[in-house]
mmCIF file of C-alpha atoms in Angstrom:
data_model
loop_
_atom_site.group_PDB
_atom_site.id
_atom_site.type_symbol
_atom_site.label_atom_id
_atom_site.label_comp_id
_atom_site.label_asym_id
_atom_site.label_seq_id
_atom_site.Cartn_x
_atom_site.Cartn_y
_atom_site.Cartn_z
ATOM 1 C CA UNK A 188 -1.620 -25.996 -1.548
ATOM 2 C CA UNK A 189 -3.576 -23.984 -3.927
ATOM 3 C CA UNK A 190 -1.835 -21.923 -6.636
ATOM 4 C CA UNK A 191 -2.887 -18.614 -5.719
ATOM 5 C CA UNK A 192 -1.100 -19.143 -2.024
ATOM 6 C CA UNK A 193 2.334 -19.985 -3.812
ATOM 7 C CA UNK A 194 3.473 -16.557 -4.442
ATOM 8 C CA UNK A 195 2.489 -15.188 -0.953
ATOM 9 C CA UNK A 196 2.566 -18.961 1.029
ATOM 10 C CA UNK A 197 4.014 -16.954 3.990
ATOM 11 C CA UNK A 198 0.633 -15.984 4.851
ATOM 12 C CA UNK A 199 -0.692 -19.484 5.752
ATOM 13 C CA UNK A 200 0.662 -18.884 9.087
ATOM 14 C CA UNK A 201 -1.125 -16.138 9.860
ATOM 15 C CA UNK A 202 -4.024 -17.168 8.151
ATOM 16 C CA UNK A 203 -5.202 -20.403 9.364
ATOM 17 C CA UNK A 204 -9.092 -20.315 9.224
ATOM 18 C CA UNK A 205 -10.159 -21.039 5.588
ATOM 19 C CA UNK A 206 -13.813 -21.022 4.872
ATOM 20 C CA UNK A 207 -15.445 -22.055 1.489
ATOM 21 C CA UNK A 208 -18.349 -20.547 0.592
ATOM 22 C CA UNK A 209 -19.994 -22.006 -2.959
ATOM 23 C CA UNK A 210 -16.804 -20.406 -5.474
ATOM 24 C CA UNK A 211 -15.485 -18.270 -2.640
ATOM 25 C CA UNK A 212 -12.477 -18.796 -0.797
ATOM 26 C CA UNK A 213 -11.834 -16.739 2.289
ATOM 27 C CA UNK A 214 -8.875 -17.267 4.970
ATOM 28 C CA UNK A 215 -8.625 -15.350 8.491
ATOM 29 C CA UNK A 216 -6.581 -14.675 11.468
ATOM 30 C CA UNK A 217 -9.333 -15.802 13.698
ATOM 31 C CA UNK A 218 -12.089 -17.801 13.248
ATOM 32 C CA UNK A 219 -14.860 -15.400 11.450
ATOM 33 C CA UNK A 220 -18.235 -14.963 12.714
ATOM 34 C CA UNK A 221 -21.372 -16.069 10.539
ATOM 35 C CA UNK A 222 -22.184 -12.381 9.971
ATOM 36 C CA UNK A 223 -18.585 -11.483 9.041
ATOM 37 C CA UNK A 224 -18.977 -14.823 6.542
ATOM 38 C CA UNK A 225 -22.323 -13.396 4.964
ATOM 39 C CA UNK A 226 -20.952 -9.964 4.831
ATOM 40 C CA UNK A 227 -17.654 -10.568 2.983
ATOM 41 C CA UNK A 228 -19.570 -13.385 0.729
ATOM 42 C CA UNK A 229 -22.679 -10.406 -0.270
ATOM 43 C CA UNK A 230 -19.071 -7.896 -0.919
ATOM 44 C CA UNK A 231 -18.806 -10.069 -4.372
ATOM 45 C CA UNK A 232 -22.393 -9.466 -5.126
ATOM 46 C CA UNK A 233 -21.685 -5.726 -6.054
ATOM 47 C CA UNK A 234 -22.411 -4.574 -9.530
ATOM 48 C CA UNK A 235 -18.360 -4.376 -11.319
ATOM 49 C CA UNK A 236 -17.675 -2.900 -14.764
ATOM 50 C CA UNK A 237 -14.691 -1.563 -16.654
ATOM 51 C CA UNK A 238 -14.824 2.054 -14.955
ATOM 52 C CA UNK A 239 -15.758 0.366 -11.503
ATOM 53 C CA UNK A 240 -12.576 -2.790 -11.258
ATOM 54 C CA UNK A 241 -11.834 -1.911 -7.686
ATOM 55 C CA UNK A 242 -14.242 -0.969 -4.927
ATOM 56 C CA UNK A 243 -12.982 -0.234 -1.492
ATOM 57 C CA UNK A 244 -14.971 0.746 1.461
ATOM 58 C CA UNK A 245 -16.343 -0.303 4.886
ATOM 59 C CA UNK A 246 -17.292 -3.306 5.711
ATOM 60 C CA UNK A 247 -19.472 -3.316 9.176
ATOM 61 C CA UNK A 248 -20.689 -7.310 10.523
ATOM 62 C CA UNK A 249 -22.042 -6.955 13.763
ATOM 63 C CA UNK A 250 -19.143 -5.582 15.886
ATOM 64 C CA UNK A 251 -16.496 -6.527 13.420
ATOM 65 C CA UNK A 252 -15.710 -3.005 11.885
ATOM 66 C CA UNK A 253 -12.921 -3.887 9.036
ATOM 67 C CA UNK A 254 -11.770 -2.016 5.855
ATOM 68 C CA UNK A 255 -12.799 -4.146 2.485
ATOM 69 C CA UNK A 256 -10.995 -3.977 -1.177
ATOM 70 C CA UNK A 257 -11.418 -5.705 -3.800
ATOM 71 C CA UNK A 258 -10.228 -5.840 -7.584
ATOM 72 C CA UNK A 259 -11.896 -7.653 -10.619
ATOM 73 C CA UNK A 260 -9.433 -9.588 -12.794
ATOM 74 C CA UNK A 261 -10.621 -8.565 -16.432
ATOM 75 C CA UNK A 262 -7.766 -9.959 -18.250
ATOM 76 C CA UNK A 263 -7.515 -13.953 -19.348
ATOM 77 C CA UNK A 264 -3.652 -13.114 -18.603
ATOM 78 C CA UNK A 265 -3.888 -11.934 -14.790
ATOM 79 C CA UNK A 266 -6.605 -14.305 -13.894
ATOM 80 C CA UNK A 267 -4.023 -17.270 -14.919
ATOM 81 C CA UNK A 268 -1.297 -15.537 -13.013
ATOM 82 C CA UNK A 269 -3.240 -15.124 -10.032
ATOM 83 C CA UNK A 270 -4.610 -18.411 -10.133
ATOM 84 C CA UNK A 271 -0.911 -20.267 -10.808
ATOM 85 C CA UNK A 272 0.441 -17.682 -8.325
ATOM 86 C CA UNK A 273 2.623 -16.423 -11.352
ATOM 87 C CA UNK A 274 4.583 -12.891 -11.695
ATOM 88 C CA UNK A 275 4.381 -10.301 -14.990
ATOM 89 C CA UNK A 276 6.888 -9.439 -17.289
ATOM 90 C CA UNK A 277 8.335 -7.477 -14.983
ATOM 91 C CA UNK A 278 9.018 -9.509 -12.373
ATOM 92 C CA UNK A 279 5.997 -8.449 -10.281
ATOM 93 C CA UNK A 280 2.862 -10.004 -8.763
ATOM 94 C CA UNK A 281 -0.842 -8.246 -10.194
ATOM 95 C CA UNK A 282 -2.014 -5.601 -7.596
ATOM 96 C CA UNK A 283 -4.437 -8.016 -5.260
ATOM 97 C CA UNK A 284 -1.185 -10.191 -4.615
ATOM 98 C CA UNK A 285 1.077 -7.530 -4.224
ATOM 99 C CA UNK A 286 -0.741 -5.311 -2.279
ATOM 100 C CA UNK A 287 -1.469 -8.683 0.459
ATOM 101 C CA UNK A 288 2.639 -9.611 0.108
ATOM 102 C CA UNK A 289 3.614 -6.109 0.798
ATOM 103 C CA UNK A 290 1.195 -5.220 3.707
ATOM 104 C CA UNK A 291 1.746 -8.352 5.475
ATOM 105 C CA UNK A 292 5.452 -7.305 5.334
ATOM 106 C CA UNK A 293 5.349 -4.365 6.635
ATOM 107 C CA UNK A 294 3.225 -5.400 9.203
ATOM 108 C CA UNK A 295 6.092 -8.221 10.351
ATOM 109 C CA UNK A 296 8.746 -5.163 10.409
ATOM 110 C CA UNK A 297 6.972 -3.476 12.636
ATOM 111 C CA UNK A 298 5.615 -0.058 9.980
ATOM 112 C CA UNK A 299 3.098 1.647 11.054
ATOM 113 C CA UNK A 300 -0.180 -0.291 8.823
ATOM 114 C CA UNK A 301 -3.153 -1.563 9.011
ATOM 115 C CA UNK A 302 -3.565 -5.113 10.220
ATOM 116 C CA UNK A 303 -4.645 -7.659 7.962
ATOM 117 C CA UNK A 304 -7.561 -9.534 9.283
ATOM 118 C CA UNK A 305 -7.943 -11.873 6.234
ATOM 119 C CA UNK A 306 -8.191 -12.361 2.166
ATOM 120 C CA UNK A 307 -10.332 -14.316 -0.426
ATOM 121 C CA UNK A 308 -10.407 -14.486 -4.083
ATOM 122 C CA UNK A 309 -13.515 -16.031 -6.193
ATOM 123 C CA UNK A 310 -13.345 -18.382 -8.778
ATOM 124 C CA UNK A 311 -15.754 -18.328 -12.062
ATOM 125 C CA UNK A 312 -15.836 -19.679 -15.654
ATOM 126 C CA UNK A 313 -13.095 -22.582 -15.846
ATOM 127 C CA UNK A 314 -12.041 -22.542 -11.993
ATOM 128 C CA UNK A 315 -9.243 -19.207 -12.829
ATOM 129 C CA UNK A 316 -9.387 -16.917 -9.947
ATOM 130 C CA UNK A 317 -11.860 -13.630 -11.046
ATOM 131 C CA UNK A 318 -11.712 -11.118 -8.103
ATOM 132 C CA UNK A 319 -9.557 -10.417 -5.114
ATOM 133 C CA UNK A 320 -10.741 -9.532 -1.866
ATOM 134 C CA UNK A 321 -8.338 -7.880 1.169
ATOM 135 C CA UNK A 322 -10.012 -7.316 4.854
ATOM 136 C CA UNK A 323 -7.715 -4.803 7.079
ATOM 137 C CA UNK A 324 -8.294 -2.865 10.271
ATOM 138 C CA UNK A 325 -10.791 0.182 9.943
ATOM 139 C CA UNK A 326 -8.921 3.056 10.604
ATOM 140 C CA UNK A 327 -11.974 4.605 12.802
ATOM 141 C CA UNK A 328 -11.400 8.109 13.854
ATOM 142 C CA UNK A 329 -8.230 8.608 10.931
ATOM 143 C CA UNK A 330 -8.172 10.643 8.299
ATOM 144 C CA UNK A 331 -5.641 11.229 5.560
ATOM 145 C CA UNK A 332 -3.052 13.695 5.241
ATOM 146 C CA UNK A 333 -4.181 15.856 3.053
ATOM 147 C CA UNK A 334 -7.899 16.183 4.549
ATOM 148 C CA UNK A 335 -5.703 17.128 7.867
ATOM 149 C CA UNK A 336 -3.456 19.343 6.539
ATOM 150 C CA UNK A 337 -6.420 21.139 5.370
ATOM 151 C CA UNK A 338 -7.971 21.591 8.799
ATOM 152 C CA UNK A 339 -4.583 22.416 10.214
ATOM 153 C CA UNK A 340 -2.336 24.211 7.489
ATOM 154 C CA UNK A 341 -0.305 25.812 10.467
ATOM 155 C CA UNK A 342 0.942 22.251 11.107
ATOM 156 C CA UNK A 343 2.790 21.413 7.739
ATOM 157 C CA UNK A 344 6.463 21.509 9.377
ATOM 158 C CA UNK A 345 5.034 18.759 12.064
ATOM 159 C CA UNK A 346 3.733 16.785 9.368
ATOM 160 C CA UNK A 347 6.234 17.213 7.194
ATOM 161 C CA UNK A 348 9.319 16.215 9.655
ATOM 162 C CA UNK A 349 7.064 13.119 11.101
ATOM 163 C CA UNK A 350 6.220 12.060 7.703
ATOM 164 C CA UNK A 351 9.843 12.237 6.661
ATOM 165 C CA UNK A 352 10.292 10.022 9.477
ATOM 166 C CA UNK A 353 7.827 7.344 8.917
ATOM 167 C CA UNK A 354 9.742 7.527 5.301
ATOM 168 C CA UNK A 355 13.167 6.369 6.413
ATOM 169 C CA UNK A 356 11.836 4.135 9.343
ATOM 170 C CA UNK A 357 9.815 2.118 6.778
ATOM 171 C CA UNK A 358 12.950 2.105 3.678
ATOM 172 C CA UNK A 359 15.721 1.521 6.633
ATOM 173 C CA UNK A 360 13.767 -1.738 7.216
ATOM 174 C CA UNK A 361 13.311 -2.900 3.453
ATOM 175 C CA UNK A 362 9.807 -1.741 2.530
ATOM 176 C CA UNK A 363 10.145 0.966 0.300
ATOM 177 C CA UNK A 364 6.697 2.850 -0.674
ATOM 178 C CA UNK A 365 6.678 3.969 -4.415
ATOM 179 C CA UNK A 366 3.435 5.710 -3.078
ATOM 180 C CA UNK A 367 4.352 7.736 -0.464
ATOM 181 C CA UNK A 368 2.021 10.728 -0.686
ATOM 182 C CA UNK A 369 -0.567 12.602 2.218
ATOM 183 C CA UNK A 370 -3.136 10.938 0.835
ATOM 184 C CA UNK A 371 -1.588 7.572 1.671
ATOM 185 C CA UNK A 372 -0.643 8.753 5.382
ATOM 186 C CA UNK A 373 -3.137 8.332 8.221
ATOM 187 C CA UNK A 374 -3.310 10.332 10.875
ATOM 188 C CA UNK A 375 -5.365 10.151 14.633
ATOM 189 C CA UNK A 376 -7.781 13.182 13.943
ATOM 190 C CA UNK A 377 -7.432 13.159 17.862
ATOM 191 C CA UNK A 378 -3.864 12.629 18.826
ATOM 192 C CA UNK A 379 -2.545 12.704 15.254
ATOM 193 C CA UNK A 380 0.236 10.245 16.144
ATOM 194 C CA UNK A 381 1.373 7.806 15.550
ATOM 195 C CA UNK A 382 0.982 8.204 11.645
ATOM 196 C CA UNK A 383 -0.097 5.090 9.484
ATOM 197 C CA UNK A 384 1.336 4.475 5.983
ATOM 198 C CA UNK A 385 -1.350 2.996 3.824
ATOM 199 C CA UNK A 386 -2.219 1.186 0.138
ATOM 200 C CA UNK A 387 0.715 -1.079 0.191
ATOM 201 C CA UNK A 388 0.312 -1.755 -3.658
ATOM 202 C CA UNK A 389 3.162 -0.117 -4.790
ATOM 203 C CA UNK A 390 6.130 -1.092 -2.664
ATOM 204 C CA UNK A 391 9.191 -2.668 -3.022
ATOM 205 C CA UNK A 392 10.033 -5.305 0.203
ATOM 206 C CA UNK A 393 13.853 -5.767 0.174
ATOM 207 C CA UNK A 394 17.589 -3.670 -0.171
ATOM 208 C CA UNK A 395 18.334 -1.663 -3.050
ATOM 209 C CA UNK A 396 21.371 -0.546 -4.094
ATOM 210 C CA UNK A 397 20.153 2.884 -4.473
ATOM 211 C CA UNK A 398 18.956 3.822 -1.808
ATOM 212 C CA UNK A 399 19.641 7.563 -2.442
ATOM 213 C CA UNK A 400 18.028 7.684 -5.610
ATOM 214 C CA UNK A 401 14.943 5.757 -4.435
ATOM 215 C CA UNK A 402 14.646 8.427 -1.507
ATOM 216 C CA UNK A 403 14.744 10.916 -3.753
ATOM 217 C CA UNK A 404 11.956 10.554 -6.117
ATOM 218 C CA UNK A 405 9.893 9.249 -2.829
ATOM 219 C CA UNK A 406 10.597 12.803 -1.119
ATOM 220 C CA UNK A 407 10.146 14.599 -4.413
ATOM 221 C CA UNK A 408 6.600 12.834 -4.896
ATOM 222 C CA UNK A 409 5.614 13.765 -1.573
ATOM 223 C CA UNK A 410 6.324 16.681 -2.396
ATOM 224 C CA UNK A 411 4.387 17.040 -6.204
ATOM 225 C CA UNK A 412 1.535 14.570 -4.636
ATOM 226 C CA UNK A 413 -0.282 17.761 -2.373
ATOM 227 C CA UNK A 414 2.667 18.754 -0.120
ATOM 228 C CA UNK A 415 3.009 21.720 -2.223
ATOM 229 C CA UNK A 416 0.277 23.162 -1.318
ATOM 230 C CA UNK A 417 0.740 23.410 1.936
ATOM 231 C CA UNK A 418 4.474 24.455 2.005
ATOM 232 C CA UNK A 419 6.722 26.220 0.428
ATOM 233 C CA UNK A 420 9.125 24.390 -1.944
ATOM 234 C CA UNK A 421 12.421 26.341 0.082
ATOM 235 C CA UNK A 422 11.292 25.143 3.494
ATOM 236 C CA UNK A 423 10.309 22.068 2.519
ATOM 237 C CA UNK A 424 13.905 21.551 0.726
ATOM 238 C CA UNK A 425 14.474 22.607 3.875
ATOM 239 C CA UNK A 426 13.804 19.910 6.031
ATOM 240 C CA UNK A 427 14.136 17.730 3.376
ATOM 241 C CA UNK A 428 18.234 17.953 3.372
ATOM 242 C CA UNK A 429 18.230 18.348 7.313
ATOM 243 C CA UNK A 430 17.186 14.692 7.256
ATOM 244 C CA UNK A 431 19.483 13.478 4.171
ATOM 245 C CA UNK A 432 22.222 15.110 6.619
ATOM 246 C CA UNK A 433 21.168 13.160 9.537
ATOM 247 C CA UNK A 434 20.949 9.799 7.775
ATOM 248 C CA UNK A 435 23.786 10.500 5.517
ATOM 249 C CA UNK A 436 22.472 10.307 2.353
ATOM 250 C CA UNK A 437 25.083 10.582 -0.580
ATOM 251 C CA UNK A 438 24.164 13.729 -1.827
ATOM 252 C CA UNK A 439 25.231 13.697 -4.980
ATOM 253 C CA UNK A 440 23.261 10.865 -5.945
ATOM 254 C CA UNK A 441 20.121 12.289 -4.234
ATOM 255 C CA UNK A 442 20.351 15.499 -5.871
ATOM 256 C CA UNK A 443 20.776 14.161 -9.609
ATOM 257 C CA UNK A 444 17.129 13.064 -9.347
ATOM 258 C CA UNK A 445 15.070 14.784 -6.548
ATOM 259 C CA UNK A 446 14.252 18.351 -8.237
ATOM 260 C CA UNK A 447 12.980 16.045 -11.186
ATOM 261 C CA UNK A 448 10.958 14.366 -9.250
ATOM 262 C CA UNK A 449 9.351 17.653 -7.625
ATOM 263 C CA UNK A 450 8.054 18.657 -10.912
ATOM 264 C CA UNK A 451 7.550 15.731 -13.240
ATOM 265 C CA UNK A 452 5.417 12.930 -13.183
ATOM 266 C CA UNK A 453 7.182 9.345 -12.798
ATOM 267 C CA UNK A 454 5.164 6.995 -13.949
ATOM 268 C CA UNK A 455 5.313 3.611 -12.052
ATOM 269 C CA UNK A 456 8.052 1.744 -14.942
ATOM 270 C CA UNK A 457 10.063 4.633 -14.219
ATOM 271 C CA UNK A 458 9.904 4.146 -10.358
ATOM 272 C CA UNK A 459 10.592 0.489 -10.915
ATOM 273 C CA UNK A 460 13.860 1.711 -12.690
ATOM 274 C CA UNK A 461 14.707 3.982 -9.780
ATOM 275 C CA UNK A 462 14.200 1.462 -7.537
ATOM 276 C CA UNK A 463 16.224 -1.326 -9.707
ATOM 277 C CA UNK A 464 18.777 0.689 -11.558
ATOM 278 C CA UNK A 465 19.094 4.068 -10.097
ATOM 279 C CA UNK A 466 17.585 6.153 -13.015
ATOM 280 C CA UNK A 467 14.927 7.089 -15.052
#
């Protein structure tokens, strides 16, 4: 098996068309079409740089409309992670790895995502894997939260209560999103529902023994991350503590960190201690 699928070998199962093309390795979900093959291959030929790592965007082969992103591994230190399917310091994967790990998880509990139609990574240099690749679902006809928040302002409690929602669905099933913001909600510009929860990057996949604390700094961030503009801070405490009610949440626990995280920036170590020991 190559070292890059060690870390996220759960995918092979999903993922059992692998194509080679020259340095590129690409595996699907279904066998690709030659234009889908020449179009994710020519993705690697755009210009990167320092101030241009990750590009995301469209990617349109024929019929196949799918949603393309892909990061440049600068560093000697994460191209030999990725490429031995090694973790940080910290006990994490680099972005392209999580970001595929934490996706396909959601996907397999059943949140609300984009499907992932398939993944590559190109190799340069001594054989060390130098840029990711992730293929998902194009969201046609969705926008993001805050784009349709702006069109309908009058609509913030909606959004706000079915956002809220999508929240505790996705942590009461072990994927916790350390990202959870409008921008990173996706809504049917149509129907609006259901909402999709996107850029799985950030996310812890598994229980936490503080649950409470996690949910606060991921309400108070939705909060700091646009939300504000819209609504507010009362009402949106609001319906904020009608759902701890519901769900039981253990107040105290909640409250020692969720003004804090209204009006501070947490900066993602301090999420990861949150997450793993309750605090900041």
């Amino acid at each position: 098996m190559d070292s890059i699928m060690l870390s996220v070998s759960t995918a092979l199962s999903s993922f059992l068309h692998t194509h080679q093309v020259e340095n590129a390795t690409f595996h699907f979900n279904q066998p690709p079409s030659a234009e889908l093959l020449d179009s994710v291959s020519r993705w690697f030929d755009q210009p990167k740089s320092k101030s241009r790592k990750r590009i995301s965007g469209p990617l349109l082969a024929g019929d196949t409309r799918l949603f393309a992103k892909s990061q440049l591994l600068e560093s000697l230190k994460s191209r030999l992670r990725v490429t031995l399917g090694r973790q940080t310091a910290d006990g994490r994967y680099d972005w392209a790895v999580e970001e595929l790990h934490n996706t396909l998880a959601a996907s397999q509990r059943g949140i609300p995502s984009p499907s992932i139609i398939g993944f590559g990574y190109i190799r340069r240099g001594l054989g060390l894997v130098q840029e990711t690749l992730l293929l998902t679902e194009l969201l046609d006809g969705y926008c993001d939260g805050q784009d349709w928040l702006e069109q309908h302002p009058r609509r913030v409690q909606w959004f706000v209560e079915h956002a809220l929602e999508l929240l505790q669905r996705s942590n009461a099933k072990g994927i916790y999103h350390m990202d959870f913001s409008a921008l990173n909600i996706m809504l049917d510009e149509n129907n609006a529902e259901p909402m999709k929860v996107i850029d799985m990057e950030n996310c812890f996949v598994g229980p936490t023994p503080y649950s409470a604390e996690t949910l606060a700094f991921q309400t108070g961030f939705l909060y700091r991350r646009g939300l504000y503009k819209f609504i507010t801070e009362a009402d949106y405490d609001s319906l904020v503590y009608r759902m701890t009610q519901r769900d039981d949440v253990e107040m105290s626990r909640f409250e020692a960190l969720y003004d804090v995280c209204k009006h501070e920036n947490i900066g993602r170590k301090e999420r990861r201690r949150i997450f793993l020991e309750g605090g900041l």
